[in-house]
Short mmCIF file of C-alpha atoms and ligand atoms in Angstrom, two decimals:
data_model
loop_
_atom_site.label_atom_id
_atom_site.label_comp_id
_atom_site.label_asym_id
_atom_site.label_seq_id
_atom_site.Cartn_x
_atom_site.Cartn_y
_atom_site.Cartn_z
CA UNK D 1 26.75 -6.37 16.62
CA UNK D 2 23.09 -6.29 17.63
CA UNK D 3 21.63 -9.67 18.49
CA UNK D 4 18.05 -10.12 17.43
CA UNK D 5 15.93 -12.31 19.65
CA UNK D 6 17.56 -12.13 23.09
CA UNK D 7 15.43 -9.31 24.50
CA UNK D 8 11.74 -8.64 25.01
CA UNK D 9 9.76 -8.20 21.82
CA UNK D 10 10.03 -4.42 21.94
CA UNK D 11 13.85 -4.58 22.13
CA UNK D 12 14.00 -7.33 19.50
CA UNK D 13 11.97 -5.28 17.05
CA UNK D 14 13.99 -2.14 17.80
CA UNK D 15 17.24 -4.05 17.10
CA UNK D 16 15.79 -5.40 13.87
CA UNK D 17 14.73 -1.90 12.80
CA UNK D 18 18.28 -0.66 13.46
CA UNK D 19 19.68 -3.51 11.37
CA UNK D 20 17.26 -2.76 8.50
CA UNK D 21 17.95 0.98 8.62
CA UNK D 22 21.69 0.28 8.37
CA UNK D 23 20.99 -1.90 5.31
CA UNK D 24 19.18 1.00 3.60
CA UNK D 25 15.63 -0.33 3.93
CA UNK D 26 13.22 2.56 3.38
CA UNK D 27 10.73 1.80 6.19
CA UNK D 28 12.79 -0.12 8.77
CA UNK D 29 10.48 0.12 11.79
CA UNK D 30 7.37 -0.84 9.84
CA UNK D 31 9.13 -3.78 8.18
CA UNK D 32 10.59 -4.99 11.49
CA UNK D 33 7.11 -4.94 13.01
CA UNK D 34 5.47 -6.62 10.01
CA UNK D 35 8.02 -9.45 10.10
CA UNK D 36 7.48 -9.93 13.84
CA UNK D 37 3.73 -10.04 13.31
CA UNK D 38 4.27 -12.53 10.48
CA UNK D 39 6.32 -14.99 12.56
CA UNK D 40 3.80 -14.70 15.40
CA UNK D 41 0.85 -15.15 13.05
CA UNK D 42 -0.75 -11.95 14.33
CA UNK D 43 -1.84 -8.64 12.82
CA UNK D 44 0.75 -5.92 13.49
CA UNK D 45 -1.78 -4.07 15.66
CA UNK D 46 -1.59 -6.98 18.19
CA UNK D 47 2.19 -6.88 18.70
CA UNK D 48 1.85 -4.75 21.83
CA UNK D 49 0.18 -7.71 23.55
CA UNK D 50 3.24 -9.98 23.13
CA UNK D 51 6.13 -9.92 25.67
CA UNK D 52 8.76 -11.83 23.74
CA UNK D 53 9.21 -14.11 20.76
CA UNK D 54 9.15 -17.83 21.52
CA UNK D 55 12.55 -19.41 20.74
CA UNK D 56 11.51 -20.99 17.43
CA UNK D 57 9.92 -17.76 16.26
CA UNK D 58 13.00 -15.78 17.31
CA UNK D 59 15.21 -17.91 15.06
CA UNK D 60 12.84 -17.50 12.15
CA UNK D 61 12.58 -13.77 12.81
CA UNK D 62 16.36 -13.34 12.76
CA UNK D 63 16.50 -15.16 9.40
CA UNK D 64 13.77 -13.01 7.90
CA UNK D 65 15.37 -9.80 9.13
CA UNK D 66 18.64 -10.83 7.48
CA UNK D 67 16.80 -11.55 4.22
CA UNK D 68 15.09 -8.18 4.41
CA UNK D 69 18.48 -6.57 5.12
CA UNK D 70 19.64 -8.24 1.88
CA UNK D 71 16.76 -6.30 0.30
CA UNK D 72 14.37 -9.15 -0.40
CA UNK D 73 10.98 -7.36 -0.59
CA UNK D 74 8.93 -7.48 2.60
CA UNK D 75 5.99 -8.92 0.66
CA UNK D 76 8.08 -11.83 -0.62
CA UNK D 77 9.00 -12.68 2.97
CA UNK D 78 5.45 -12.55 4.29
CA UNK D 79 3.98 -13.90 1.03
CA UNK D 80 1.27 -11.26 1.07
CA UNK D 81 0.68 -7.83 -0.44
CA UNK D 82 -2.24 -5.76 0.77
CA UNK D 83 -4.08 -4.05 -2.09
CA UNK D 84 -7.24 -2.12 -1.24
CA UNK D 85 -9.45 -4.64 0.64
CA UNK D 86 -7.52 -7.69 -0.54
CA UNK D 87 -4.56 -9.67 0.75
CA UNK D 88 -2.93 -11.02 -2.39
CA UNK D 89 -0.41 -13.85 -2.60
CA UNK D 90 2.88 -12.70 -4.13
CA UNK D 91 6.42 -14.00 -4.46
CA UNK D 92 9.17 -14.57 -7.01
CA UNK D 93 7.89 -14.22 -10.57
CA UNK D 94 5.22 -11.59 -10.00
CA UNK D 95 5.21 -7.81 -9.57
CA UNK D 96 4.33 -6.72 -6.03
CA UNK D 97 1.24 -4.48 -6.31
CA UNK D 98 1.93 -0.92 -5.15
CA UNK D 99 -0.27 1.47 -3.17
CA UNK D 100 0.06 4.09 -5.95
CA UNK D 101 -2.05 1.87 -8.20
CA UNK D 102 -4.97 2.02 -5.78
CA UNK D 103 -5.92 5.50 -7.07
CA UNK D 104 -6.39 4.13 -10.58
CA UNK D 105 -8.82 1.61 -9.09
CA UNK D 106 -10.70 4.46 -7.34
CA UNK D 107 -11.14 6.18 -10.68
CA UNK D 108 -12.17 2.93 -12.39
CA UNK D 109 -14.79 2.21 -9.71
CA UNK D 110 -16.26 5.70 -10.05
CA UNK D 111 -16.65 5.14 -13.81
CA UNK D 112 -18.09 1.64 -13.41
CA UNK D 113 -20.71 3.00 -11.00
CA UNK D 114 -22.09 5.12 -13.85
CA UNK D 115 -22.16 2.28 -16.38
CA UNK D 116 -24.89 -0.18 -17.29
CA UNK D 117 -25.34 -3.20 -15.02
CA UNK D 118 -23.07 -6.01 -16.21
CA UNK D 119 -20.43 -3.58 -17.49
CA UNK D 120 -17.47 -5.24 -19.18
CA UNK D 121 -13.99 -4.46 -17.83
CA UNK D 122 -10.65 -5.68 -19.19
CA UNK D 123 -7.44 -5.29 -17.18
CA UNK D 124 -4.29 -5.55 -19.31
CA UNK D 125 -0.89 -6.46 -17.82
CA UNK D 126 -2.60 -8.10 -14.86
CA UNK D 127 0.37 -9.42 -12.82
CA UNK D 128 -0.97 -10.75 -9.51
CA UNK D 129 -4.47 -9.74 -10.65
CA UNK D 130 -4.50 -6.79 -8.22
CA UNK D 131 -6.42 -4.27 -10.34
CA UNK D 132 -8.86 -6.77 -11.85
CA UNK D 133 -9.58 -8.41 -8.49
CA UNK D 134 -10.05 -5.10 -6.68
CA UNK D 135 -12.57 -3.97 -9.31
CA UNK D 136 -14.41 -7.30 -9.11
CA UNK D 137 -14.36 -7.02 -5.32
CA UNK D 138 -15.65 -3.48 -5.02
CA UNK D 139 -17.96 -3.03 -8.01
CA UNK D 140 -21.17 -4.94 -8.16
CA UNK D 141 -22.36 -6.72 -11.26
CA UNK D 142 -19.30 -6.18 -13.45
CA UNK D 143 -17.72 -8.78 -15.71
CA UNK D 144 -13.94 -8.61 -15.41
CA UNK D 145 -11.34 -10.15 -17.72
CA UNK D 146 -7.60 -9.94 -17.04
CA UNK D 147 -4.72 -10.47 -19.48
CA UNK D 148 -1.14 -11.39 -18.60
CA UNK D 149 1.64 -12.61 -20.89
CA UNK D 150 4.05 -14.18 -18.40
CA UNK D 151 3.37 -17.71 -17.20
CA UNK D 152 4.76 -17.24 -13.67
CA UNK D 153 2.76 -14.06 -13.07
CA UNK D 154 -0.36 -15.70 -14.42
CA UNK D 155 0.07 -18.57 -11.96
CA UNK D 156 0.06 -16.07 -9.06
CA UNK D 157 -3.03 -14.39 -10.52
CA UNK D 158 -4.76 -17.77 -10.80
CA UNK D 159 -3.96 -18.45 -7.17
CA UNK D 160 -5.41 -15.09 -6.16
CA UNK D 161 -8.56 -15.64 -8.20
CA UNK D 162 -8.98 -19.03 -6.52
CA UNK D 163 -8.37 -17.85 -2.95
CA UNK D 164 -10.49 -14.70 -3.21
CA UNK D 165 -13.26 -16.48 -5.11
CA UNK D 166 -13.80 -13.28 -7.10
CA UNK D 167 -15.23 -13.51 -10.62
CA UNK D 168 -12.24 -12.59 -12.78
CA UNK D 169 -11.55 -14.52 -15.99
CA UNK D 170 -7.83 -14.82 -16.69
CA UNK D 171 -6.32 -14.98 -20.17
CA UNK D 172 -2.74 -15.67 -21.11
CA UNK D 173 -2.00 -13.23 -23.91
CA UNK D 174 0.24 -10.51 -25.28
CA UNK D 175 -1.21 -7.01 -25.36
CA UNK D 176 0.66 -6.53 -28.63
CA UNK D 177 -1.30 -9.34 -30.29
CA UNK D 178 -3.91 -7.77 -32.63
CA UNK D 179 -6.12 -10.84 -32.09
CA UNK D 180 -6.12 -10.47 -28.28
CA UNK D 181 -9.64 -11.10 -26.90
CA UNK D 182 -11.00 -10.80 -30.44
CA UNK D 183 -14.52 -11.96 -29.41
CA UNK D 184 -14.76 -8.91 -27.09
CA UNK D 185 -13.55 -6.37 -29.68
CA UNK D 186 -15.68 -3.23 -29.74
CA UNK D 187 -17.78 -4.26 -26.72
CA UNK D 188 -15.69 -3.40 -23.63
CA UNK D 189 -16.77 -0.51 -21.38
CA UNK D 190 -13.50 0.06 -19.51
CA UNK D 191 -9.88 -0.97 -20.07
CA UNK D 192 -7.35 -0.60 -17.25
CA UNK D 193 -3.60 -1.21 -17.39
CA UNK D 194 -0.56 -0.85 -15.19
CA UNK D 195 2.02 -1.73 -17.83
CA UNK D 196 5.80 -1.85 -17.48
CA UNK D 197 6.86 1.79 -17.96
CA UNK D 198 10.38 2.32 -16.65
CA UNK D 199 12.83 3.56 -19.30
CA UNK D 200 15.61 1.04 -19.85
CA UNK D 201 18.68 2.01 -17.85
CA UNK D 202 16.81 4.05 -15.20
CA UNK D 203 17.96 3.52 -11.60
CA UNK D 204 15.61 1.48 -9.42
CA UNK D 205 15.87 0.21 -5.84
CA UNK D 206 17.50 -3.16 -5.18
CA UNK D 207 14.19 -4.76 -4.21
CA UNK D 208 12.81 -3.80 -7.62
CA UNK D 209 15.89 -4.60 -9.71
CA UNK D 210 16.53 -7.97 -8.07
CA UNK D 211 13.02 -9.23 -7.32
CA UNK D 212 10.32 -7.69 -9.53
CA UNK D 213 10.23 -9.55 -12.87
CA UNK D 214 11.97 -7.62 -15.69
CA UNK D 215 8.84 -7.99 -17.85
CA UNK D 216 6.95 -5.97 -15.24
CA UNK D 217 9.41 -3.09 -15.23
CA UNK D 218 11.06 -2.09 -18.46
CA UNK D 219 9.22 -0.20 -21.16
CA UNK D 220 11.92 0.39 -23.75
CA UNK D 221 14.04 3.48 -24.33
CA UNK D 222 11.39 6.04 -23.33
CA UNK D 223 9.42 3.67 -21.10
CA UNK D 224 6.40 3.88 -23.39
CA UNK D 225 6.74 0.77 -25.57
CA UNK D 226 3.99 -1.14 -23.77
CA UNK D 227 1.88 1.99 -23.20
CA UNK D 228 1.74 2.36 -26.99
CA UNK D 229 0.52 -1.22 -27.48
CA UNK D 230 -1.98 -0.77 -24.62
CA UNK D 231 -3.36 2.24 -26.52
CA UNK D 232 -3.79 0.10 -29.66
CA UNK D 233 -5.36 -2.78 -27.73
CA UNK D 234 -7.77 -0.44 -25.91
CA UNK D 235 -8.80 1.12 -29.24
CA UNK D 236 -9.71 -2.37 -30.54
CA UNK D 237 -11.44 -3.60 -27.41
CA UNK D 238 -13.50 -0.60 -26.30
CA UNK D 239 -16.96 0.18 -27.55
CA UNK D 240 -17.43 3.71 -28.91
CA UNK D 241 -17.49 5.96 -25.82
CA UNK D 242 -15.61 3.39 -23.70
CA UNK D 243 -12.88 4.48 -21.29
CA UNK D 244 -9.25 3.58 -20.72
CA UNK D 245 -6.94 4.23 -17.74
CA UNK D 246 -3.18 3.63 -17.86
CA UNK D 247 -0.73 4.03 -14.98
CA UNK D 248 2.64 5.66 -15.65
CA UNK D 249 5.78 6.99 -13.96
CA UNK D 250 5.99 10.41 -12.27
CA UNK D 251 7.86 11.84 -15.24
CA UNK D 252 5.31 10.62 -17.83
CA UNK D 253 2.39 12.89 -16.90
CA UNK D 254 2.64 14.55 -20.32
CA UNK D 255 4.09 11.83 -22.54
CA UNK D 256 1.47 9.16 -21.75
CA UNK D 257 -1.55 11.46 -22.32
CA UNK D 258 0.19 12.52 -25.57
CA UNK D 259 0.11 8.89 -26.80
CA UNK D 260 -3.68 9.00 -26.56
CA UNK D 261 -4.12 12.58 -27.80
CA UNK D 262 -2.02 11.85 -30.91
CA UNK D 263 -4.13 8.78 -31.65
CA UNK D 264 -7.30 10.91 -31.61
CA UNK D 265 -8.87 9.92 -28.28
CA UNK D 266 -11.35 12.24 -26.57
CA UNK D 267 -11.28 13.60 -22.99
CA UNK D 268 -7.58 12.84 -22.52
CA UNK D 269 -6.60 13.68 -18.94
CA UNK D 270 -3.93 12.93 -16.41
CA UNK D 271 -4.48 12.23 -12.70
CA UNK D 272 -2.26 12.48 -9.62
CA UNK D 273 -1.76 9.89 -6.89
CA UNK D 274 -2.29 10.63 -3.18
CA UNK D 275 1.17 12.20 -2.98
CA UNK D 276 0.20 14.61 -5.78
CA UNK D 277 2.50 13.02 -8.38
CA UNK D 278 1.25 12.42 -11.94
CA UNK D 279 0.17 8.75 -11.88
CA UNK D 280 -2.30 7.70 -14.56
CA UNK D 281 -3.82 8.89 -17.82
CA UNK D 282 -7.39 8.38 -18.96
CA UNK D 283 -9.19 8.82 -22.26
CA UNK D 284 -12.48 8.07 -24.00
CA UNK D 285 -12.81 6.28 -27.29
CA UNK D 286 -14.61 8.58 -29.70
CA UNK D 287 -18.31 7.77 -29.92
C1 SAM Q 1 3.87 -3.31 -13.59
S1 SAM Q 1 3.23 -4.96 -13.64
C2 SAM Q 1 1.58 -4.65 -13.10
C3 SAM Q 1 0.87 -5.83 -12.48
C4 SAM Q 1 -0.49 -5.51 -11.85
N1 SAM Q 1 -1.43 -4.99 -12.83
C5 SAM Q 1 -0.33 -4.53 -10.72
O1 SAM Q 1 -0.72 -3.36 -10.88
O2 SAM Q 1 0.19 -4.90 -9.67
C6 SAM Q 1 3.08 -5.21 -15.40
C7 SAM Q 1 2.66 -6.60 -15.84
O3 SAM Q 1 2.50 -6.60 -17.27
C8 SAM Q 1 2.94 -7.83 -17.80
N2 SAM Q 1 3.26 -7.59 -19.22
C9 SAM Q 1 4.33 -6.95 -19.73
N3 SAM Q 1 4.25 -6.88 -21.06
C10 SAM Q 1 3.09 -7.49 -21.42
C11 SAM Q 1 2.44 -7.73 -22.66
N4 SAM Q 1 2.99 -7.32 -23.82
N5 SAM Q 1 1.26 -8.39 -22.65
C12 SAM Q 1 0.70 -8.79 -21.48
N6 SAM Q 1 1.28 -8.61 -20.26
C13 SAM Q 1 2.45 -7.96 -20.24
C14 SAM Q 1 4.13 -8.19 -16.93
O4 SAM Q 1 4.43 -9.56 -17.00
C15 SAM Q 1 3.64 -7.73 -15.55
O5 SAM Q 1 2.99 -8.76 -14.87
#
């Protein structure tokens, strides 16, 4: 068996990467390095400057590597998920923001740049607050509201709003509620959403199945249950001519746009992520 912690840092990290690879972790070397950087309190880019882990850190590192080998998400172990320019606090009870969602934010920012100053943005299914906070961070002069139904997720979002100091107003609410954000109805410029969209029964990785909250994952038999209520909510909230963007699974590049096309939206389009896979649909509320 490989012992983690009895060699120089380079050997320790290599042994950890071997352990993680054997456990089926998708990016073993990266995760081994990130965990080492975490116990040392350094950015990963500074690891090359360290000869070996101090004894206390070595013990902690070995524990974290075992947890990662048991498929606890890396971000739950470090407590942080990078999303665009932000380091967001995450852990049990909240969905770990994914890099794929960053392209939806790119699109949203490009739209916001063309809107009136003080544009009104609503992010539905907010989770950690990733999308709402990134828009508030990178767009100037926007007003951002974020809606989340689950209490635990909302607590993580509140923590991220507090630590970033970004101007996002959080609301606890259900996207399916016809009275959701009623005072804003018909006035919103842009609605974004990364809803749960996995069809019930689909296979997912252990990290996802065991650690992302079920409410963040499952979207009913065809995966589109929450997408359909997001479409209804966006229709109520947006002003005429307002825009909506909704993330979806690779296989939903036709079915999610169809939800909007059938409901009579204009300019329905689908967009790929950086890997070229269908990733989010957009549409404009008829003027
Ligand atoms: C896939 S996660 C996305 C979180 C975050 N927007 C992100 O991109 O990282 C979906 C989120 O939607 C929330 N959610 C699910 N159904 C909801 C509903 N009906 N109303 C409001 N939030 C809901 C879940 O609790 C979860 O936090």
